Amino acid sequence: MDLRLVIGFVGIIVIQLSWLASGNVVFQVQHKFGGNIIKTLSQFKAHDSHRHRRILSAVDLPIGGDGSPTSAALYFTKIQIGTPPKDYHVQVDTGSDLLWVNCAGCKKCPKKSDLGISLALFNPEASSTAKIVDCNEDICISTLSGPSSDCKVGMYCSYSVSYGDGSSTLGYFVRDNVQLDRVSGDLQITSMNGSVAFGCGSQQSGELGGSSQQALDGILGFGQANSSMLSQLASAKKLRKIFSHCLDGSQGGGIFAIGEVVQPKVQQTTPMIPEAHYNVELKTIEVGGDILQLPTDIFDVGEKRGTIIDSGTTLAYLPDLVYKQVLQKIEAAQPGLKSHIVEQQFTCYKYSGDIDNGFPDVIFHFENSLSLKVYPHQYMFEVADQDWCVGFQDSDLQSQGKEITLLGDLVLTDKLVTYDLEKKTIGWVEYNCSTSITVKDEQSGNGYKVGAHNISGSGRICTSTNYLVSCLMFLLTVIFINTRID
């Protein structure tokens, strides 16, 4: 499939929210293909092409899996919705906004998953706190960016979401309690609720339909739009509009947190560019101590300069000219090695030594002197005994006729990455994500430790080509909030 479809975003207008309260929420999310699931390299590129008192304190949701392209893809977590609360397993996606789950009466919703989890359908009638959102309610009007002639008083507020591979979900908005595990002390949790409007899926198609063997109950988007759970809880003065993730690239798992992380402290940040995704300005790239000689506008996209930071993508994508220069510098470190191609797209080398000693570091330099160092063991991965492949890819992601630069999990692991939507900045610091971080409790001012987690899935091994294809998940690419349900 054409990767340029992945960046065909129709962005919802972000309404600036003001709030006084602050807090922290910590999520533990599980990697969808964590554990010992093995996938061929082409599936990761396919996955990337398809492709978010009254104060909440820290909330802990464990994550699992790892960032290696040979065993990892998207992350998911378990949340509880409704009264009484029931479990739902949802993909965590920083590249989308909406929280939605499959609902009772859904057409073509999956009934089982090979991830070792039980799927569930949300039933608004079975929850005493559920309320269907009407077209005249504020959340519907703001999500639609104003009144719509297709959505009138007395009608359900509807949503329709289309994905890059042609899959889609549609349904209507429901408001209900989402139960979160509040961090009440060092490595201690208690339960608490937050009221959120989310999508109730009534019809699915494509990979979201009943044929998906790696199925989940829905998606939890952490995008910037006012429809996201993050924006809603911030608007209700329940938390601060800041979140961080720390993905462990060696042992798997990690932490996903909303709120201020005080240890480790992110000292340097770079401004966000106003875009639908989390975009920042990439200035230069350094490989083995040499700055690449590139045109000054190589990282420009349309009228904006933007490099996408996206934990929902596995690999890292560079414009053709940039990719070729990076690869030349990598190969120059081992002139005696002959490269070969795996899966018709990955450049690989037979190498028996320590790759961190044998290949160069790659450093991305951003606005405000923020740099992102990627070590050889992070951008190279072993596909067979002593056979190492480069995870950087030649980008054919297009926007307004220009190639897009997109940095995914490959370069984001082993770093605490913070997205501060209040200050409109992104920053990171190298960190051992298999340990713990400290989050600030805004009520007491105390800092509480939150440990890393690794809750692997069923561990089923993907072997046949057909099963590998069914293992894929994808990036949310286009959101339309325009369908009417009478």
Coordinates of C-alpha atoms in Angstrom, one line a residue:
M1 CA 0.0 0.0 0.0
D2 CA 1.1 3.6 -0.7
L3 CA 2.6 5.0 2.4
R4 CA 1.6 8.5 1.4
L5 CA -2.0 7.5 2.5
V6 CA -0.7 7.3 6.1
I7 CA -0.2 11.0 6.2
G8 CA -3.5 11.9 4.7
F9 CA -4.7 13.6 7.8
V10 CA -7.9 15.6 8.0
G11 CA -7.2 17.3 11.3
I12 CA -9.9 18.3 13.8
I13 CA -9.5 21.9 14.9
V14 CA -7.9 22.0 18.3
I15 CA -9.8 24.2 20.7
Q16 CA -7.5 25.8 23.2
L17 CA -8.5 24.9 26.7
S18 CA -7.8 26.7 30.0
W19 CA -7.6 25.0 33.3
L20 CA -6.2 25.5 36.8
A21 CA -6.0 22.0 38.1
S22 CA -3.1 19.6 37.5
G23 CA -2.2 16.0 38.1
N24 CA -0.6 12.9 36.8
V25 CA -1.8 9.8 35.1
V26 CA 0.5 6.8 34.5
F27 CA -0.5 4.1 32.1
Q28 CA 1.0 0.7 31.8
V29 CA 0.4 -0.5 28.2
Q30 CA 1.2 -3.8 26.7
H31 CA 2.9 -4.2 23.4
K32 CA 0.6 -5.8 20.9
F33 CA 3.3 -8.0 19.5
G34 CA 5.3 -8.3 22.7
G35 CA 6.8 -11.4 24.1
N36 CA 8.2 -13.9 21.7
I37 CA 6.1 -13.1 18.7
I38 CA 8.3 -13.1 15.6
K39 CA 7.4 -11.2 12.4
T40 CA 9.1 -10.8 9.1
L41 CA 10.6 -7.4 8.4
S42 CA 8.3 -6.4 5.7
Q43 CA 5.4 -6.7 8.1
F44 CA 6.8 -3.8 10.2
K45 CA 7.0 -1.6 7.2
A46 CA 3.5 -2.6 6.2
H47 CA 2.3 -1.9 9.8
D48 CA 3.9 1.6 9.6
S49 CA 2.3 2.3 6.3
H50 CA -1.2 1.6 7.7
R51 CA -1.0 3.5 10.2
H52 CA -3.9 9.2 21.0
R53 CA -10.6 16.1 45.4
R54 CA -11.4 16.6 41.5
I55 CA -7.7 16.3 40.5
L56 CA -6.4 13.0 39.2
S57 CA -3.1 12.0 40.5
A58 CA -0.8 9.4 38.9
V59 CA -2.5 6.4 37.3
D60 CA -0.7 3.2 36.6
L61 CA -1.3 1.1 33.5
P62 CA 1.5 -1.5 32.8
I63 CA 3.1 -1.7 29.4
G64 CA 4.8 -4.7 27.7
G65 CA 6.6 -5.7 24.6
D66 CA 9.7 -4.1 23.2
G67 CA 10.9 -1.7 20.4
S68 CA 12.8 -4.2 18.3
P69 CA 11.5 -4.4 14.7
T70 CA 11.8 -8.2 14.9
S71 CA 9.3 -8.6 17.8
A72 CA 7.4 -5.4 18.3
A73 CA 4.7 -3.2 16.9
L74 CA 1.9 -1.3 18.7
Y75 CA 1.3 -1.0 22.4
F76 CA -2.0 -1.7 24.2
T77 CA -3.4 -1.5 27.7
K78 CA -6.4 -2.6 29.7
I79 CA -8.8 0.0 30.9
Q80 CA -12.2 -0.2 32.7
I81 CA -15.3 1.5 31.6
G82 CA -18.8 1.8 33.0
T83 CA -20.7 1.1 36.2
P84 CA -20.1 -1.7 37.2
P85 CA -16.6 -1.4 35.5
K86 CA -15.7 -3.9 32.9
D87 CA -12.3 -4.6 31.2
Y88 CA -11.5 -3.4 27.7
H89 CA -8.2 -3.8 25.9
V90 CA -7.3 -0.9 23.7
Q91 CA -4.4 0.2 21.5
V92 CA -2.5 3.2 22.9
D93 CA -1.7 5.6 20.0
T94 CA -0.1 9.0 20.2
G95 CA -0.9 9.5 16.5
S96 CA -4.7 9.6 16.9
D97 CA -7.2 11.4 19.1
L98 CA -10.3 9.4 19.8
L99 CA -11.0 6.8 22.4
W100 CA -13.4 4.2 21.0
V101 CA -14.5 0.7 21.8
N102 CA -16.6 -1.9 20.1
C103 CA -20.2 -1.8 21.3
A104 CA -23.1 -4.2 21.7
G105 CA -24.9 -4.8 18.4
C106 CA -21.7 -4.0 16.4
K107 CA -21.6 -5.3 12.9
K108 CA -18.4 -7.2 11.9
C109 CA -16.7 -6.7 15.3
P110 CA -14.1 -9.3 16.2
K111 CA -15.2 -12.0 18.6
K112 CA -11.8 -13.4 19.6
S113 CA -8.2 -12.5 19.6
D114 CA -4.9 -14.5 19.5
L115 CA -3.3 -12.0 21.9
G116 CA -4.3 -14.1 25.0
I117 CA -7.1 -11.6 26.0
S118 CA -10.9 -11.8 26.1
L119 CA -12.7 -9.3 23.9
A120 CA -15.7 -7.4 25.2
L121 CA -18.5 -5.3 23.7
F122 CA -19.5 -2.2 25.6
N123 CA -23.2 -2.0 26.3
P124 CA -24.5 1.5 27.3
E125 CA -27.7 -0.1 28.7
A126 CA -25.7 -2.3 31.1
S127 CA -23.9 0.7 32.7
S128 CA -25.8 2.8 35.1
T129 CA -23.6 5.9 34.4
A130 CA -23.6 5.7 30.6
K131 CA -25.3 8.5 28.6
I132 CA -25.5 8.8 24.9
V133 CA -24.2 12.1 23.6
D134 CA -26.6 14.3 21.6
C135 CA -25.8 16.6 18.8
N136 CA -26.5 19.7 20.9
E137 CA -23.9 18.9 23.6
D138 CA -20.7 20.8 23.8
I139 CA -18.4 17.9 23.2
C140 CA -20.2 17.1 19.9
I141 CA -20.3 20.8 18.8
S142 CA -16.6 21.3 19.6
T143 CA -15.5 18.0 18.0
L144 CA -17.4 19.0 14.8
S145 CA -15.8 22.4 15.0
G146 CA -19.2 24.0 15.1
P147 CA -22.9 23.2 14.4
S148 CA -23.6 20.8 11.6
S149 CA -26.7 20.5 9.5
D150 CA -26.3 16.8 9.5
C151 CA -26.2 16.6 13.3
K152 CA -29.3 18.2 14.9
V153 CA -30.8 18.3 18.4
G154 CA -32.3 15.0 19.4
M155 CA -29.9 13.0 17.2
Y156 CA -26.9 10.9 18.4
C157 CA -23.5 12.6 17.9
S158 CA -21.8 10.3 15.5
Y159 CA -18.2 9.5 14.4
S160 CA -16.5 7.9 11.5
V161 CA -12.9 6.9 11.4
S162 CA -11.0 5.8 8.3
Y163 CA -7.6 4.1 8.3
G164 CA -4.8 4.0 5.8
D165 CA -5.5 0.5 4.7
G166 CA -9.1 1.1 4.0
S167 CA -10.4 -0.2 7.3
S168 CA -12.9 1.9 9.2
T169 CA -15.0 2.2 12.3
L170 CA -18.2 4.2 12.8
G171 CA -20.6 4.7 15.6
Y172 CA -21.8 7.3 18.1
F173 CA -20.5 9.1 21.2
V174 CA -21.2 7.9 24.7
R175 CA -20.2 9.5 28.0
D176 CA -19.3 7.2 30.9
N177 CA -16.8 6.7 33.6
V178 CA -13.3 5.4 32.7
Q179 CA -11.7 3.8 35.7
L180 CA -8.0 4.5 36.3
D181 CA -5.5 3.1 38.8
R182 CA -4.4 6.1 40.8
V183 CA -0.9 6.1 42.2
S184 CA -1.3 6.7 45.9
G185 CA 2.3 6.0 47.0
D186 CA 5.5 4.4 46.0
L187 CA 4.4 1.5 43.7
Q188 CA 0.9 1.7 45.3
I189 CA -2.4 2.3 43.5
T190 CA -6.1 2.9 44.3
S191 CA -9.0 3.1 41.9
M192 CA -10.6 6.3 40.7
N193 CA -12.9 7.5 37.9
G194 CA -13.0 10.2 35.2
S195 CA -16.0 11.0 33.0
V196 CA -15.1 10.8 29.3
A197 CA -17.0 11.0 26.0
F198 CA -15.8 8.2 23.7
G199 CA -16.8 6.4 20.5
C200 CA -19.2 3.5 20.7
G201 CA -18.4 1.4 17.7
S202 CA -21.4 0.1 15.8
Q203 CA -19.8 -1.1 12.5
Q204 CA -16.2 -2.1 11.6
S205 CA -14.5 -3.0 8.3
G206 CA -11.2 -4.3 7.1
E207 CA -8.6 -5.3 9.7
L208 CA -10.9 -3.9 12.5
G209 CA -13.6 -6.5 11.5
G210 CA -14.2 -10.0 12.6
S211 CA -11.4 -11.6 10.6
S212 CA -8.6 -9.9 12.6
Q213 CA -6.7 -12.5 14.6
Q214 CA -4.7 -9.9 16.6
A215 CA -7.9 -8.0 17.6
L216 CA -8.4 -5.5 20.3
D217 CA -11.5 -3.8 21.8
G218 CA -10.6 -0.4 20.5
I219 CA -8.1 2.5 20.4
L220 CA -7.1 5.0 23.0
G221 CA -5.7 8.1 21.2
F222 CA -3.4 10.6 22.9
G223 CA -3.5 13.2 20.2
Q224 CA -4.0 17.0 20.7
A225 CA -7.6 17.4 19.6
N226 CA -10.3 18.3 22.0
S227 CA -12.0 14.9 21.5
S228 CA -9.1 13.0 23.1
M229 CA -9.4 11.6 26.6
L230 CA -6.4 13.7 27.6
S231 CA -8.0 17.0 26.4
Q232 CA -11.4 16.1 28.0
L233 CA -9.9 15.4 31.4
A234 CA -7.7 18.5 31.2
S235 CA -10.7 20.6 30.3
A236 CA -12.6 19.2 33.3
K237 CA -9.6 20.3 35.5
K238 CA -8.7 16.8 36.4
L239 CA -5.1 16.6 35.2
R240 CA -2.4 18.6 33.5
K241 CA -2.0 18.3 29.8
I242 CA 1.4 16.6 29.8
F243 CA 2.3 13.0 29.1
S244 CA 5.4 10.9 28.8
H245 CA 6.4 7.4 27.7
C246 CA 9.5 5.4 28.5
L247 CA 9.9 2.3 26.3
D248 CA 12.4 -0.3 27.4
G249 CA 14.4 -1.4 24.3
S250 CA 16.3 -4.3 26.0
Q251 CA 13.9 -6.2 28.2
G252 CA 10.6 -4.9 26.9
G253 CA 7.8 -3.1 28.6
G254 CA 8.0 0.4 30.1
I255 CA 5.8 3.2 31.4
F256 CA 3.2 5.6 30.0
A257 CA 2.4 8.6 32.2
I258 CA 0.2 11.7 32.2
G259 CA 1.4 14.5 34.3
E260 CA 4.7 15.9 35.5
V261 CA 7.6 13.4 35.7
V262 CA 10.2 14.8 38.2
Q263 CA 12.7 11.9 37.9
P264 CA 14.3 11.7 35.5
K265 CA 13.9 15.4 34.7
V266 CA 13.7 16.4 31.1
Q267 CA 15.9 19.5 30.9
Q268 CA 16.0 20.3 27.2
T269 CA 12.9 20.6 24.9
T270 CA 12.1 21.7 21.4
P271 CA 8.9 23.6 20.3
M272 CA 6.0 21.7 18.8
I273 CA 4.9 22.8 15.3
P274 CA 1.2 23.4 15.0
E275 CA 0.2 20.2 13.1
A276 CA -2.2 17.3 13.5
H277 CA 0.7 15.1 14.7
Y278 CA 3.5 15.8 17.1
N279 CA 5.8 17.7 14.8
V280 CA 9.1 19.3 15.6
E281 CA 11.8 21.1 13.6
L282 CA 14.8 18.8 12.7
K283 CA 17.8 20.9 11.8
T284 CA 20.6 18.5 10.9
I285 CA 21.7 14.9 11.2
E286 CA 25.1 13.7 12.4
V287 CA 26.6 10.3 11.6
G288 CA 29.8 9.2 13.2
G289 CA 30.7 12.8 14.1
D290 CA 30.1 14.1 10.5
I291 CA 27.2 16.5 9.8
L292 CA 25.4 15.5 6.6
Q293 CA 25.6 18.0 3.9
L294 CA 21.9 18.5 3.0
P295 CA 19.7 21.2 1.4
T296 CA 18.4 23.7 4.0
D297 CA 14.8 22.9 3.2
I298 CA 15.1 19.1 3.1
F299 CA 13.0 18.7 6.2
D300 CA 10.4 21.2 5.2
V301 CA 6.9 19.9 4.6
G302 CA 4.6 22.4 2.8
E303 CA 4.5 25.7 4.6
K304 CA 5.7 24.0 7.9
R305 CA 8.9 22.5 8.9
G306 CA 8.1 19.2 10.5
T307 CA 9.5 15.9 11.6
I308 CA 6.9 13.6 13.1
I309 CA 7.6 12.0 16.5
D310 CA 5.2 9.0 16.6
S311 CA 5.4 6.1 19.1
G312 CA 2.7 4.3 17.0
T313 CA 5.3 3.7 14.2
T314 CA 7.9 1.0 14.5
L315 CA 10.7 2.2 12.1
A316 CA 12.2 5.5 11.2
Y317 CA 11.6 7.1 7.8
L318 CA 14.0 9.6 6.1
P319 CA 13.8 11.5 2.7
D320 CA 15.6 9.7 -0.1
L321 CA 18.6 12.0 -0.1
V322 CA 19.0 11.8 3.7
Y323 CA 18.5 8.1 3.8
K324 CA 21.2 7.6 1.1
Q325 CA 23.7 9.8 3.0
V326 CA 23.0 8.1 6.3
L327 CA 23.5 4.7 4.7
Q328 CA 26.8 5.8 3.1
K329 CA 28.1 6.9 6.4
I330 CA 27.1 3.6 8.1
E331 CA 28.7 1.6 5.3
A332 CA 31.9 3.7 5.5
A333 CA 32.5 2.4 9.0
Q334 CA 32.8 -1.1 7.7
P335 CA 34.3 -0.8 4.1
G336 CA 35.2 -4.5 4.1
L337 CA 31.6 -5.6 4.5
K338 CA 29.3 -6.3 1.6
S339 CA 25.6 -5.4 2.1
H340 CA 22.7 -7.6 1.1
I341 CA 19.0 -6.9 0.9
V342 CA 16.4 -8.7 3.1
E343 CA 12.7 -8.7 2.3
Q344 CA 13.5 -6.6 -0.8
Q345 CA 13.9 -3.5 1.3
F346 CA 16.2 -3.8 4.3
T347 CA 20.0 -3.2 3.9
C348 CA 21.8 -5.8 6.0
Y349 CA 25.3 -6.9 6.9
K350 CA 27.0 -10.1 8.2
Y351 CA 28.9 -8.9 11.3
S352 CA 30.2 -10.9 14.2
G353 CA 31.5 -8.2 16.4
D354 CA 30.0 -5.7 18.8
I355 CA 27.8 -3.5 16.6
D356 CA 28.1 -0.5 19.0
N357 CA 31.8 -0.6 18.4
G358 CA 31.7 -1.4 14.7
F359 CA 29.1 1.1 13.5
P360 CA 28.5 4.9 14.1
D361 CA 26.1 6.7 16.3
V362 CA 23.4 8.7 14.5
I363 CA 22.4 12.0 16.2
F364 CA 19.4 14.1 15.2
H365 CA 19.7 17.8 16.0
F366 CA 16.5 19.8 16.6
E367 CA 15.5 23.4 17.3
N368 CA 16.7 24.7 20.7
S369 CA 19.8 22.5 20.5
L370 CA 17.9 19.4 21.5
S371 CA 19.6 16.3 20.2
L372 CA 18.5 12.7 19.9
K373 CA 21.3 10.1 19.9
V374 CA 20.6 6.7 18.4
Y375 CA 23.1 4.0 19.0
P376 CA 23.8 1.1 16.6
H377 CA 22.1 -1.4 18.8
Q378 CA 18.9 0.7 18.5
Y379 CA 18.9 1.4 14.8
M380 CA 20.2 -2.1 13.8
F381 CA 18.5 -5.4 14.6
E382 CA 19.5 -9.0 14.2
V383 CA 17.3 -11.0 11.9
A384 CA 19.5 -14.2 11.9
D385 CA 22.7 -15.2 13.5
Q386 CA 25.2 -12.4 13.0
D387 CA 23.0 -10.9 10.3
W388 CA 22.2 -7.2 11.1
C389 CA 19.8 -5.0 9.3
V390 CA 19.4 -1.2 9.3
G391 CA 16.1 0.1 10.6
F392 CA 16.2 3.4 8.8
Q393 CA 14.0 3.4 5.8
D394 CA 13.8 5.5 2.6
S395 CA 10.6 7.5 3.0
D396 CA 7.9 7.5 0.4
L397 CA 5.6 9.3 2.8
Q398 CA 4.4 12.3 0.9
S399 CA 2.8 15.6 1.9
Q400 CA 2.2 18.4 -0.6
G401 CA 4.8 16.8 -2.9
K402 CA 7.5 16.6 -0.3
E403 CA 8.9 13.6 1.5
I404 CA 8.1 13.4 5.2
T405 CA 10.5 12.5 8.0
L406 CA 9.0 10.3 10.7
L407 CA 10.8 8.9 13.8
G408 CA 9.1 5.9 15.4
D409 CA 9.9 3.4 18.2
L410 CA 13.2 2.5 16.7
V411 CA 14.8 5.7 17.9
L412 CA 12.5 6.5 20.9
T413 CA 13.3 3.5 23.1
D414 CA 15.5 3.8 26.2
K415 CA 14.4 7.4 26.5
L416 CA 11.9 9.2 28.6
V417 CA 10.0 11.3 26.0
T418 CA 7.7 14.1 27.3
Y419 CA 4.9 15.8 25.4
D420 CA 4.0 19.1 27.1
L421 CA 0.9 20.4 25.5
E422 CA 0.7 23.3 28.0
K423 CA 4.1 24.7 26.9
K424 CA 3.8 23.2 23.4
T425 CA 7.2 21.4 23.7
I426 CA 8.6 17.9 23.3
G427 CA 11.7 16.7 25.1
W428 CA 13.6 13.6 26.1
V429 CA 16.4 12.3 28.1
E430 CA 18.2 8.9 27.9
Y431 CA 17.0 6.6 30.7
N432 CA 16.9 3.0 31.8
C433 CA 13.2 2.3 31.2
S434 CA 13.3 -1.0 32.9
T435 CA 13.6 0.7 36.3
S436 CA 11.1 3.3 37.6
I437 CA 10.2 7.0 37.2
T438 CA 8.9 9.5 39.8
V439 CA 5.7 11.4 39.1
K440 CA 4.5 14.4 41.1
D441 CA 1.2 14.2 43.0
E442 CA -0.2 17.7 42.5
Q443 CA -2.5 17.4 45.6
S444 CA 0.3 16.7 48.1
G445 CA 3.4 17.8 46.1
N446 CA 5.0 14.5 46.9
G447 CA 6.8 12.4 44.3
Y448 CA 5.8 8.8 43.9
K449 CA 7.7 6.0 42.2
V450 CA 6.1 4.1 39.3
G451 CA 7.7 0.9 38.2
A452 CA 8.2 -0.4 34.7
H453 CA 6.0 -3.2 33.5
N454 CA 6.1 -5.9 30.9
I455 CA 2.8 -7.7 30.4
S456 CA 3.4 -9.7 27.3
G457 CA 0.6 -11.1 25.2
S458 CA -0.2 -14.7 24.4
G459 CA 3.2 -15.2 22.9
R460 CA 1.9 -16.8 19.7
I461 CA 4.5 -17.0 17.0
C462 CA 3.6 -15.6 13.6
T463 CA 4.9 -17.9 11.0
S464 CA 2.9 -18.2 7.8
T465 CA 2.6 -15.2 5.4
N466 CA -1.2 -15.1 5.8
Y467 CA -1.0 -15.1 9.5
L468 CA 1.7 -12.5 9.5
V469 CA -0.6 -10.2 7.5
S470 CA -3.3 -10.7 10.1
C471 CA -0.9 -9.7 12.9
L472 CA -0.8 -6.1 11.6
M473 CA -2.2 -3.0 13.2
F474 CA -2.1 0.4 11.7
L475 CA -1.8 4.1 12.3
L476 CA -4.9 6.2 12.5
T477 CA -4.8 8.5 9.5
V478 CA -8.0 10.3 8.8
I479 CA -10.8 11.3 11.3
F480 CA -14.2 12.4 10.0
I481 CA -16.8 13.4 12.6
N482 CA -19.7 13.7 10.1
T483 CA -21.9 10.7 10.0
R484 CA -25.5 11.1 11.2
I485 CA -27.4 8.4 13.1
D486 CA -31.2 9.0 13.3

